[in-house]
JSON list of C-alpha atoms in Angstrom, two decimals:
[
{"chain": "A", "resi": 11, "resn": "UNK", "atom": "CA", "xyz": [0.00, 0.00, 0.00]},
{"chain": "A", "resi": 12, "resn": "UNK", "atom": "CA", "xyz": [1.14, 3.82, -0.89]},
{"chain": "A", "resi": 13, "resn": "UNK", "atom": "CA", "xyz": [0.15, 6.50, 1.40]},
{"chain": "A", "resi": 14, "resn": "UNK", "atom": "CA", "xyz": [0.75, 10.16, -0.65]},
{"chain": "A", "resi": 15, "resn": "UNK", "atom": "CA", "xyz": [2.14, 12.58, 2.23]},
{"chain": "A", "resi": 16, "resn": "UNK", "atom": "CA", "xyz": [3.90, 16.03, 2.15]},
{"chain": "A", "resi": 17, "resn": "UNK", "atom": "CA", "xyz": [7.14, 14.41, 1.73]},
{"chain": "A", "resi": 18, "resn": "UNK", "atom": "CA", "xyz": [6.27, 11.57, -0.69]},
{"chain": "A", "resi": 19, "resn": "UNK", "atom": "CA", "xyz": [4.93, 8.16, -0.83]},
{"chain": "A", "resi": 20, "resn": "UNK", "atom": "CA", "xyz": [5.21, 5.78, 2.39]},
{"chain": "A", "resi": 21, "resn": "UNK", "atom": "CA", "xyz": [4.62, 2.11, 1.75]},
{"chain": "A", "resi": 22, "resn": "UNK", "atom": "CA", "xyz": [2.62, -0.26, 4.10]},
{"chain": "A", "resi": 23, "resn": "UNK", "atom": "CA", "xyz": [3.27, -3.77, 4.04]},
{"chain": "A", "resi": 24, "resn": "UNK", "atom": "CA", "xyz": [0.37, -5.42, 5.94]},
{"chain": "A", "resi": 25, "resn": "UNK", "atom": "CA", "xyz": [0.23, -9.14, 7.27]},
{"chain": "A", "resi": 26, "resn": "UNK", "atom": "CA", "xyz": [-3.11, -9.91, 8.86]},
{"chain": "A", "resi": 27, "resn": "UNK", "atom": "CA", "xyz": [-3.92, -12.04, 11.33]},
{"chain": "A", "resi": 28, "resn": "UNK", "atom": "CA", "xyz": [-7.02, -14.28, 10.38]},
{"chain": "A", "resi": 29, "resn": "UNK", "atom": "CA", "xyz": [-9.12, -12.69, 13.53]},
{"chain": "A", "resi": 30, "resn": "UNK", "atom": "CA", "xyz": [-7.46, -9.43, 14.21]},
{"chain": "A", "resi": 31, "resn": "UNK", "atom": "CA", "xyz": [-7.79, -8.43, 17.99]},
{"chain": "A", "resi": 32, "resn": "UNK", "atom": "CA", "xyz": [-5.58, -5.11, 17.42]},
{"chain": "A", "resi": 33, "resn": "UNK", "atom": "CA", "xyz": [-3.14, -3.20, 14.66]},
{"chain": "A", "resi": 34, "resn": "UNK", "atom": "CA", "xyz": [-0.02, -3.13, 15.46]},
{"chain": "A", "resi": 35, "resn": "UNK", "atom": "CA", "xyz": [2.43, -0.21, 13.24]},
{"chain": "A", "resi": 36, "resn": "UNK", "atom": "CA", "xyz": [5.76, -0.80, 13.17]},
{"chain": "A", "resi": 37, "resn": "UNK", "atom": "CA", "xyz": [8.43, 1.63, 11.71]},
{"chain": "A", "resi": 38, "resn": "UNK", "atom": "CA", "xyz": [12.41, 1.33, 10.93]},
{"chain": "A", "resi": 39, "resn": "UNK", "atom": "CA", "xyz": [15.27, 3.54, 12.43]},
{"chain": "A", "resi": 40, "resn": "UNK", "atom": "CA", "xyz": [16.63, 6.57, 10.61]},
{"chain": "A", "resi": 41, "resn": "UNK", "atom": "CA", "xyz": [19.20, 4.36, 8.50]},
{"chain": "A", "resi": 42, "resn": "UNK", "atom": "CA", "xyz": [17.30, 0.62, 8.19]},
{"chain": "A", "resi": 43, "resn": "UNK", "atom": "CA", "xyz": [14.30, -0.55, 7.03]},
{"chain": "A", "resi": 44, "resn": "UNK", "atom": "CA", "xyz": [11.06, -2.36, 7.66]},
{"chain": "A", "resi": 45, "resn": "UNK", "atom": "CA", "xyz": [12.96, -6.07, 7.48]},
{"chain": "A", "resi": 46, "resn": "UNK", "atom": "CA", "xyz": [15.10, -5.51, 10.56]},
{"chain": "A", "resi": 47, "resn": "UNK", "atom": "CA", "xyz": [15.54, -8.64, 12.50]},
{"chain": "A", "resi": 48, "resn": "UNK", "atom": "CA", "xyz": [13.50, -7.28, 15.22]},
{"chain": "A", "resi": 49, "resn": "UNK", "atom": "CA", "xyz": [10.55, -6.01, 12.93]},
{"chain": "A", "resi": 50, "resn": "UNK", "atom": "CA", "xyz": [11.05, -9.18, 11.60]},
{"chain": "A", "resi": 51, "resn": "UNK", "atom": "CA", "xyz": [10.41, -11.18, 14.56]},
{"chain": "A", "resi": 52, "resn": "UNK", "atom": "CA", "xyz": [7.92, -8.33, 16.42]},
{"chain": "A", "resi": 53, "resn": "UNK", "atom": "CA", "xyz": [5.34, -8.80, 13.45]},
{"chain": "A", "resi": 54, "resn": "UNK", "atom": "CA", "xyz": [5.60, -13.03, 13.89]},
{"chain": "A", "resi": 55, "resn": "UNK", "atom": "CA", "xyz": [4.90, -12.70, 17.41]},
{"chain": "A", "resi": 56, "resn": "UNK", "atom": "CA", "xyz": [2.19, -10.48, 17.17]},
{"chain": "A", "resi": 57, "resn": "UNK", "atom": "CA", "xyz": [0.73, -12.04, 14.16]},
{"chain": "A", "resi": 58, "resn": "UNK", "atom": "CA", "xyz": [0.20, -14.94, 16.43]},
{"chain": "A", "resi": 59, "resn": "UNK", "atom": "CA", "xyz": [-0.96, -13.20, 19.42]},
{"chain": "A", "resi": 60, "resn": "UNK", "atom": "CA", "xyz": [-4.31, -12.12, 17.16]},
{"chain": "A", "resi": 61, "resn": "UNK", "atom": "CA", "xyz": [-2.66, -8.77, 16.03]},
{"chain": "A", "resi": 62, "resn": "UNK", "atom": "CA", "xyz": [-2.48, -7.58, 12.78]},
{"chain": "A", "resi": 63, "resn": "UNK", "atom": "CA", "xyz": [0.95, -5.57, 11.96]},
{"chain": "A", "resi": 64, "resn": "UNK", "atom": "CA", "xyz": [1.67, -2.78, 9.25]},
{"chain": "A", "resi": 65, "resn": "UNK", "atom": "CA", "xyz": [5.46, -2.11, 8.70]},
{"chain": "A", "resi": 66, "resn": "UNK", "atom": "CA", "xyz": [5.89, 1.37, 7.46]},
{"chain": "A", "resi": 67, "resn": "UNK", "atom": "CA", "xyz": [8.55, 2.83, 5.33]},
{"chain": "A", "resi": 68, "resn": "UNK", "atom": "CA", "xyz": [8.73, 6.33, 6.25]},
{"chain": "A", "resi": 69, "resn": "UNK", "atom": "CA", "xyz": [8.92, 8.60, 3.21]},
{"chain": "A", "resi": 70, "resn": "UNK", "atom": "CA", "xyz": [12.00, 9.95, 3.70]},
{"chain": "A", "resi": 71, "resn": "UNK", "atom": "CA", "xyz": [13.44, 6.27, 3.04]},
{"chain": "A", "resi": 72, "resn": "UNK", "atom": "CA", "xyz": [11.40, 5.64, 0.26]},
{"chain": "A", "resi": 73, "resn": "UNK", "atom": "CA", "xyz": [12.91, 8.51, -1.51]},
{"chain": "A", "resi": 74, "resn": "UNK", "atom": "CA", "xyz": [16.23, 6.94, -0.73]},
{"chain": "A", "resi": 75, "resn": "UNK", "atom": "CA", "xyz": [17.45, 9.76, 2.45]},
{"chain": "A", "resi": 76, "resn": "UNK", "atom": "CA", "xyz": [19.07, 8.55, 4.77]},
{"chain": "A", "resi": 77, "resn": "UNK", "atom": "CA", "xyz": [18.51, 10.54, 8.07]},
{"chain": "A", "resi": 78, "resn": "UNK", "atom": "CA", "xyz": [14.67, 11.61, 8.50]},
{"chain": "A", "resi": 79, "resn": "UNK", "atom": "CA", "xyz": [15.18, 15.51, 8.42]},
{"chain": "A", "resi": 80, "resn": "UNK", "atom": "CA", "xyz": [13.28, 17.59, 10.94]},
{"chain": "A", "resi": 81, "resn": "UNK", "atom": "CA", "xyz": [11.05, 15.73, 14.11]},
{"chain": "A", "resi": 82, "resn": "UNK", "atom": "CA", "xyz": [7.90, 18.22, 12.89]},
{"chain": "A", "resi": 83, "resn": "UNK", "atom": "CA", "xyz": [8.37, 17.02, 9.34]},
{"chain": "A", "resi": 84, "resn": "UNK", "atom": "CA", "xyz": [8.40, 13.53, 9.83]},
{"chain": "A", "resi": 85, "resn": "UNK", "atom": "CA", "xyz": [5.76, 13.48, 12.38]},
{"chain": "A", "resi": 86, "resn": "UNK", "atom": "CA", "xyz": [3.59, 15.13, 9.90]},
{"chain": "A", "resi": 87, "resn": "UNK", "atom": "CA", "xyz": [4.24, 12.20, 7.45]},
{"chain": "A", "resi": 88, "resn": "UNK", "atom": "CA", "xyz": [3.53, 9.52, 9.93]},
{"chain": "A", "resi": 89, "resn": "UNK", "atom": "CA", "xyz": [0.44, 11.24, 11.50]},
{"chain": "A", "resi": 90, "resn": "UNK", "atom": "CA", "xyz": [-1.38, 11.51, 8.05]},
{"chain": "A", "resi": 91, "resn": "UNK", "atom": "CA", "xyz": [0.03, 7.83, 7.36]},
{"chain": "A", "resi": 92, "resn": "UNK", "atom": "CA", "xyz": [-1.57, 6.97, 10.72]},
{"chain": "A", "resi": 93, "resn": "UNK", "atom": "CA", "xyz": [-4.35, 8.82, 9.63]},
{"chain": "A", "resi": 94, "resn": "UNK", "atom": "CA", "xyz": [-4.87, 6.48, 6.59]},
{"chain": "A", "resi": 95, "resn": "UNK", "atom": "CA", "xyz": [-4.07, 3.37, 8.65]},
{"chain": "A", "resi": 96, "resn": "UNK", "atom": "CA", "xyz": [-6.92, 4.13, 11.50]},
{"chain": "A", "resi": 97, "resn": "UNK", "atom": "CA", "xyz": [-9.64, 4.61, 8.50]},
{"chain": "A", "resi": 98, "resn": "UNK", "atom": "CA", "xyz": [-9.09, 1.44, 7.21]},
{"chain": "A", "resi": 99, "resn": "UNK", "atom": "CA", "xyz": [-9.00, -0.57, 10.67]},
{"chain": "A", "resi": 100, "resn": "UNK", "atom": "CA", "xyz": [-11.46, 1.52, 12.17]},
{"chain": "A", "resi": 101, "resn": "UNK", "atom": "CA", "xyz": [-12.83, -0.87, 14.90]},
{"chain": "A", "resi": 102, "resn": "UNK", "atom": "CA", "xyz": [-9.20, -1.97, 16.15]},
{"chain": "A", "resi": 103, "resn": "UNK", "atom": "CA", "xyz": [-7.55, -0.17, 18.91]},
{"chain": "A", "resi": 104, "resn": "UNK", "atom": "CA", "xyz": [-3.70, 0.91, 17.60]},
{"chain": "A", "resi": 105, "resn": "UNK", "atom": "CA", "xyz": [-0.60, 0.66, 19.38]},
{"chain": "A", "resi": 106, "resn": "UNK", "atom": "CA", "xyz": [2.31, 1.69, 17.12]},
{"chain": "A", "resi": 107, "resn": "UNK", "atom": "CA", "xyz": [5.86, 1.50, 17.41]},
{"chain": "A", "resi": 108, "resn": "UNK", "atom": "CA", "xyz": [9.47, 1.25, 16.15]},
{"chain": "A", "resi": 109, "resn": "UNK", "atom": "CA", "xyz": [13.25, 0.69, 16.63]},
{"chain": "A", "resi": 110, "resn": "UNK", "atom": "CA", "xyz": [15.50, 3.71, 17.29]},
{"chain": "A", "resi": 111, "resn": "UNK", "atom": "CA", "xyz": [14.21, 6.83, 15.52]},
{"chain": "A", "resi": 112, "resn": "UNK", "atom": "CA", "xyz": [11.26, 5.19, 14.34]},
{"chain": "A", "resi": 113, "resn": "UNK", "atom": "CA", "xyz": [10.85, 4.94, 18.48]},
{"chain": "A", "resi": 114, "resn": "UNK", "atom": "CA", "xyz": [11.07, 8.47, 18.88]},
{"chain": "A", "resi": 115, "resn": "UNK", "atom": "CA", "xyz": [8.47, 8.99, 16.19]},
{"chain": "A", "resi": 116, "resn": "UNK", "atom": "CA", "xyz": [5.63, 7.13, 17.66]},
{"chain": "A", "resi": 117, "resn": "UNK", "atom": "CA", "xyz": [6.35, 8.37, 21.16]},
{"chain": "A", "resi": 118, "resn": "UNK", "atom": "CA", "xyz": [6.46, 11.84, 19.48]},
{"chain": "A", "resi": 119, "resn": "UNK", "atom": "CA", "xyz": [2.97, 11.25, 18.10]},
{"chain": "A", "resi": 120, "resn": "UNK", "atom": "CA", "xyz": [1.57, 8.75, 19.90]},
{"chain": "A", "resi": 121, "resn": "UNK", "atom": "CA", "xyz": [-1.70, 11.05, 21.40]},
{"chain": "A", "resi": 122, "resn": "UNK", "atom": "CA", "xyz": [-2.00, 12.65, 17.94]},
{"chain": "A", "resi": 123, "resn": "UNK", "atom": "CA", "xyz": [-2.86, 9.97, 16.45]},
{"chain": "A", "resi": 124, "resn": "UNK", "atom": "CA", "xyz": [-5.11, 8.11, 18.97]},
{"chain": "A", "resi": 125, "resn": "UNK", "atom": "CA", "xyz": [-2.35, 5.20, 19.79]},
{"chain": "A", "resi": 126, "resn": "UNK", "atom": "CA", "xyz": [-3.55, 3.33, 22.59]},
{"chain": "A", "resi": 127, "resn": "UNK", "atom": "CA", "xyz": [0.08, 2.57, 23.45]},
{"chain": "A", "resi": 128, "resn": "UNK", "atom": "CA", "xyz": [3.49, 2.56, 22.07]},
{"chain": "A", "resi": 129, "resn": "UNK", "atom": "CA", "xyz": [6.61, 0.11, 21.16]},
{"chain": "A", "resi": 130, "resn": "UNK", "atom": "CA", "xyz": [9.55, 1.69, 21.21]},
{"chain": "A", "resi": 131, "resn": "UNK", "atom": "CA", "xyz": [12.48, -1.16, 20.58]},
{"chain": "A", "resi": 132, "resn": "UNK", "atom": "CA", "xyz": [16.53, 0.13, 21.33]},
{"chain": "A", "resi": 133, "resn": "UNK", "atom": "CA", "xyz": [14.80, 4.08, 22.02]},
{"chain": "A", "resi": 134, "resn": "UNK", "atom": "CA", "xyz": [18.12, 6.22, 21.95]},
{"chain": "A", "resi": 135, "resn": "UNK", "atom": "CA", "xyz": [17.96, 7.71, 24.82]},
{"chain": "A", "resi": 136, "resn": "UNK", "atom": "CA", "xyz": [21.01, 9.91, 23.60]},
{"chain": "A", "resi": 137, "resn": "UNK", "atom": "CA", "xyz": [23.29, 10.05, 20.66]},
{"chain": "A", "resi": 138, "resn": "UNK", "atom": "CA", "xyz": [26.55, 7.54, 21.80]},
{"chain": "A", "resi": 139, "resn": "UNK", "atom": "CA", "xyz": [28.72, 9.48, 24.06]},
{"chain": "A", "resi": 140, "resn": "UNK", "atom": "CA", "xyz": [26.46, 11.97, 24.89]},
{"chain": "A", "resi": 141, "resn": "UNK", "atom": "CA", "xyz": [24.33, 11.56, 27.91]},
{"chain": "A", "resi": 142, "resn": "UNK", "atom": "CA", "xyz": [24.13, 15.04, 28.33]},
{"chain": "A", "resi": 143, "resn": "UNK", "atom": "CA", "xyz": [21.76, 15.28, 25.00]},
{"chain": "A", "resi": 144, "resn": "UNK", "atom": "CA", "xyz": [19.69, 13.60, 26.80]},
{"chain": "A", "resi": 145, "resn": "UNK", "atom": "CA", "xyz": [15.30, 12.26, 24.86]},
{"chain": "A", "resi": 146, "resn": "UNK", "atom": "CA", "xyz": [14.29, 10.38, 27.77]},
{"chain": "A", "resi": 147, "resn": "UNK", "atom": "CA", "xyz": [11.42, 13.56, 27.46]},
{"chain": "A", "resi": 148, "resn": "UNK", "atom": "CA", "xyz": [10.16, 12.09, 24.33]},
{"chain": "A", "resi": 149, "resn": "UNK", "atom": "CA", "xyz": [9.17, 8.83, 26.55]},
{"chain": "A", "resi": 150, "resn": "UNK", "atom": "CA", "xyz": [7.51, 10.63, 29.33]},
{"chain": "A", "resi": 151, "resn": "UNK", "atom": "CA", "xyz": [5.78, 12.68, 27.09]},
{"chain": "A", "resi": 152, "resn": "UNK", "atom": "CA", "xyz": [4.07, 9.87, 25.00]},
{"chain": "A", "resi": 153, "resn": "UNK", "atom": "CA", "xyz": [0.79, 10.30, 27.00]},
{"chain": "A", "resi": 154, "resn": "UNK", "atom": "CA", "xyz": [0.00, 6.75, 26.70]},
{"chain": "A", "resi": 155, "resn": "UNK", "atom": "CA", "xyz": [1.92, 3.19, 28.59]},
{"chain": "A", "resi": 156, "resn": "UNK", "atom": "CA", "xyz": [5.39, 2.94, 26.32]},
{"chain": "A", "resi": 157, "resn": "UNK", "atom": "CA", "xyz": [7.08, -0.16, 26.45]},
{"chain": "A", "resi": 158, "resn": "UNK", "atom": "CA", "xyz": [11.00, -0.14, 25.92]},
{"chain": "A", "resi": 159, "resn": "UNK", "atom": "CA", "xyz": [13.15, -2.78, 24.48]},
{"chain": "A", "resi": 160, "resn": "UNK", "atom": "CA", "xyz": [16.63, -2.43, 25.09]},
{"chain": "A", "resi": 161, "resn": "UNK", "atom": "CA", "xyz": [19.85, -4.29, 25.30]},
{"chain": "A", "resi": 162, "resn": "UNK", "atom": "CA", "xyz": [22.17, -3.76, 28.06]},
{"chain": "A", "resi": 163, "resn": "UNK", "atom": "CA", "xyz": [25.35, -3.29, 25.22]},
{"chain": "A", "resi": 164, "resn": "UNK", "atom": "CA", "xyz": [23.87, 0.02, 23.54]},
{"chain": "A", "resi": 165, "resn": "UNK", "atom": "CA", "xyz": [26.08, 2.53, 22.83]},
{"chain": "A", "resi": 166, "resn": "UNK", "atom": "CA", "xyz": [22.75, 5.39, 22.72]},
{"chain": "A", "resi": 167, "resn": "UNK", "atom": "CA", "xyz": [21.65, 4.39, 26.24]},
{"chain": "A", "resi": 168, "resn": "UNK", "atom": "CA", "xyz": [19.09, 2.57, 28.52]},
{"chain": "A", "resi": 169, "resn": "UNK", "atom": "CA", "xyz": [16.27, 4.98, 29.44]},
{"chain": "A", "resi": 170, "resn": "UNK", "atom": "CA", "xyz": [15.19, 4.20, 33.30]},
{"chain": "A", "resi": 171, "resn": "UNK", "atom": "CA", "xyz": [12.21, 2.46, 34.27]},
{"chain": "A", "resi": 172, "resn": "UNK", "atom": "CA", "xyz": [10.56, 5.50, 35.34]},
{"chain": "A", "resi": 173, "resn": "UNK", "atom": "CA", "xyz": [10.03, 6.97, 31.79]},
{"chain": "A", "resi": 174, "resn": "UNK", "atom": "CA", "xyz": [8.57, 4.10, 30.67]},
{"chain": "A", "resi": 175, "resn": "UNK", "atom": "CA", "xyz": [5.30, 1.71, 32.03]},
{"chain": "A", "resi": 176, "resn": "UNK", "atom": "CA", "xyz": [7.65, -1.24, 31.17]},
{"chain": "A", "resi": 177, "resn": "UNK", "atom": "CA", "xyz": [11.41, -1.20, 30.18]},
{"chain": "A", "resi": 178, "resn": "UNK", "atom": "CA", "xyz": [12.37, -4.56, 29.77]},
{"chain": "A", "resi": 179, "resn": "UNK", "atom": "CA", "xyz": [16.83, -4.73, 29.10]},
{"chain": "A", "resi": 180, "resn": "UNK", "atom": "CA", "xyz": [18.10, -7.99, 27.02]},
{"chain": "A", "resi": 181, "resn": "UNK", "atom": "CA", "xyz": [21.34, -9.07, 27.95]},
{"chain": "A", "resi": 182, "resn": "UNK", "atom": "CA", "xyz": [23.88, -9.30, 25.29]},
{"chain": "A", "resi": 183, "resn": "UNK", "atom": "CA", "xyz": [21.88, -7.12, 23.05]},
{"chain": "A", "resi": 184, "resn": "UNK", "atom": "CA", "xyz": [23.44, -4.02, 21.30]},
{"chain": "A", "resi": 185, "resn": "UNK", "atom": "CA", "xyz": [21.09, -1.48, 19.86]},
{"chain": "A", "resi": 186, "resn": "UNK", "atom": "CA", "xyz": [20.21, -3.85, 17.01]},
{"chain": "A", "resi": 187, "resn": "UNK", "atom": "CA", "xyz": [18.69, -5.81, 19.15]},
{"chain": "A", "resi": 188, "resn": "UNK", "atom": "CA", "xyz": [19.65, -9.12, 16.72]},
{"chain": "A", "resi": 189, "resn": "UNK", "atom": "CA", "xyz": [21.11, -11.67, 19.15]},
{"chain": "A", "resi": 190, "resn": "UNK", "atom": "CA", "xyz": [18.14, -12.86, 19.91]},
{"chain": "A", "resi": 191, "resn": "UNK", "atom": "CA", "xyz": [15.14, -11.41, 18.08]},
{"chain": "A", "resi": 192, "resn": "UNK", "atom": "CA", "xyz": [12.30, -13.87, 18.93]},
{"chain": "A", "resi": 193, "resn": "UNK", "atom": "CA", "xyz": [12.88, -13.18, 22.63]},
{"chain": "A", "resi": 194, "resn": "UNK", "atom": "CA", "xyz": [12.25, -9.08, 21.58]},
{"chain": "A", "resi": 195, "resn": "UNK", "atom": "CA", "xyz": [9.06, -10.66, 19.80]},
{"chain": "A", "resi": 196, "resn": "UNK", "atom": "CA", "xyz": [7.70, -12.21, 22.60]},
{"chain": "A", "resi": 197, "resn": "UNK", "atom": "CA", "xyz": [8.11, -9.57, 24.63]},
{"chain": "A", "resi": 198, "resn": "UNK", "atom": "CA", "xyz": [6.44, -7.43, 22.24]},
{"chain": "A", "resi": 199, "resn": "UNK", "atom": "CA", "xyz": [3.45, -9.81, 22.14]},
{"chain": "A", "resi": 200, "resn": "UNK", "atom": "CA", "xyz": [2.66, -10.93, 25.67]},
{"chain": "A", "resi": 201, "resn": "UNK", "atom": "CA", "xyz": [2.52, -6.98, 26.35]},
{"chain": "A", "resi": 202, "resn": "UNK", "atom": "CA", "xyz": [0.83, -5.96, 23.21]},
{"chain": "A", "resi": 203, "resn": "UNK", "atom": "CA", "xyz": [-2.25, -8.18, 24.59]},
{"chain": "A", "resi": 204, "resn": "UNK", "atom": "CA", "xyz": [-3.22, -5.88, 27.35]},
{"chain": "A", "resi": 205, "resn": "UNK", "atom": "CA", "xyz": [-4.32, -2.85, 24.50]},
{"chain": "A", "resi": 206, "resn": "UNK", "atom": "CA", "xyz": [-6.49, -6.02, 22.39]},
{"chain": "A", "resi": 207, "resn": "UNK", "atom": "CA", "xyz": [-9.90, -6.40, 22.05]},
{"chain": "A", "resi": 208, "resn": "UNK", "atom": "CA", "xyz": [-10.90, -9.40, 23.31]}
]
């Protein structure tokens, strides 16, 4: 699927679950894409938990960028994507997500667009070697539960428990979070549940 926004076409690749209890949106970091190992292993895990997931390539990749440009830009893009998304699944509750900067986005816009909660897998809490710089505000200010994914290797930082409702560190994970990506699916899954119709 091809969403038109102001900075160009996003694609939505869709996998639905045969009785869809929820829609889960899933977005890439600023320089991967949609078949990360996590996404990968998020959208089998919640496929079988009754979800049904929508990876999203953000514009900016689509037209081959490689950092996302401005927050307010590319939370314009994903809110009218989002926008698109809800209309089509109108009688499933959301909860949308990402890994990295596609984590900040969807904590960034998660009231916006009516999420009913958020995903955020490796959130960079702050560029590597920078502590002082400092997003842990774009958690707390979600306005919904956020649940963070992170391994206990990452050079951008573990946010603490308090900025998130869960925050759930892998050991022997770096920010890719591809040692073990089925255990970052299950995890996804079993808390995913909670925001489901049943």
């Amino acid at each position: 699927m091809e969403i038109t926004t102001p900075r160009g076409p996003a694609l939505v690749q869709i996998d639905e679950a045969a009785e869809p209890r929820l829609l889960l949106v899933l977005t890439h970091g600023s320089s991967g894409g949609v078949d990360a190992p996590d996404l990968l292993a998020v959208r089998d895990a919640a496929l079988t938990a009754g979800a049904s997931v929508a990876r999203v390539t953000q514009a900016f990749r689509v037209a081959g960028a490689r950092a996302p440009g401005s927050p307010a830009r590319q939370d314009e893009a994903w809110e009218i994507v989002l926008e698109e998304l809800r209309s089509r699944w109108s009688g499933l509750p959301i909860v949308q997500g990402g890994r990295s900067n596609g984590a900040r986005v969807a904590c960034r816009t998660a009231k916006a667009v009516g999420a009913a909660a958020v995903v955020a897998l490796a959130f960079p809490l702050h560029p590597p070697g920078k502590p002082e710089r400092s997003r842990a505000g774009e958690l707390r200010g979600a306005g919904v539960d956020v649940l963070v994914v992170s391994g206990d290797r990452d050079p951008f930082g573990i946010p603490d428990a308090a900025d998130a409702a869960r925050l759930v560190v892998l050991p022997g994970e770096g920010h890719d979070l591809k040692r073990d990506p089925a255990r970052v699916g299950a995890v996804v899954a079993e808390w995913i549940g909670h925001y489901a119709y049943a």
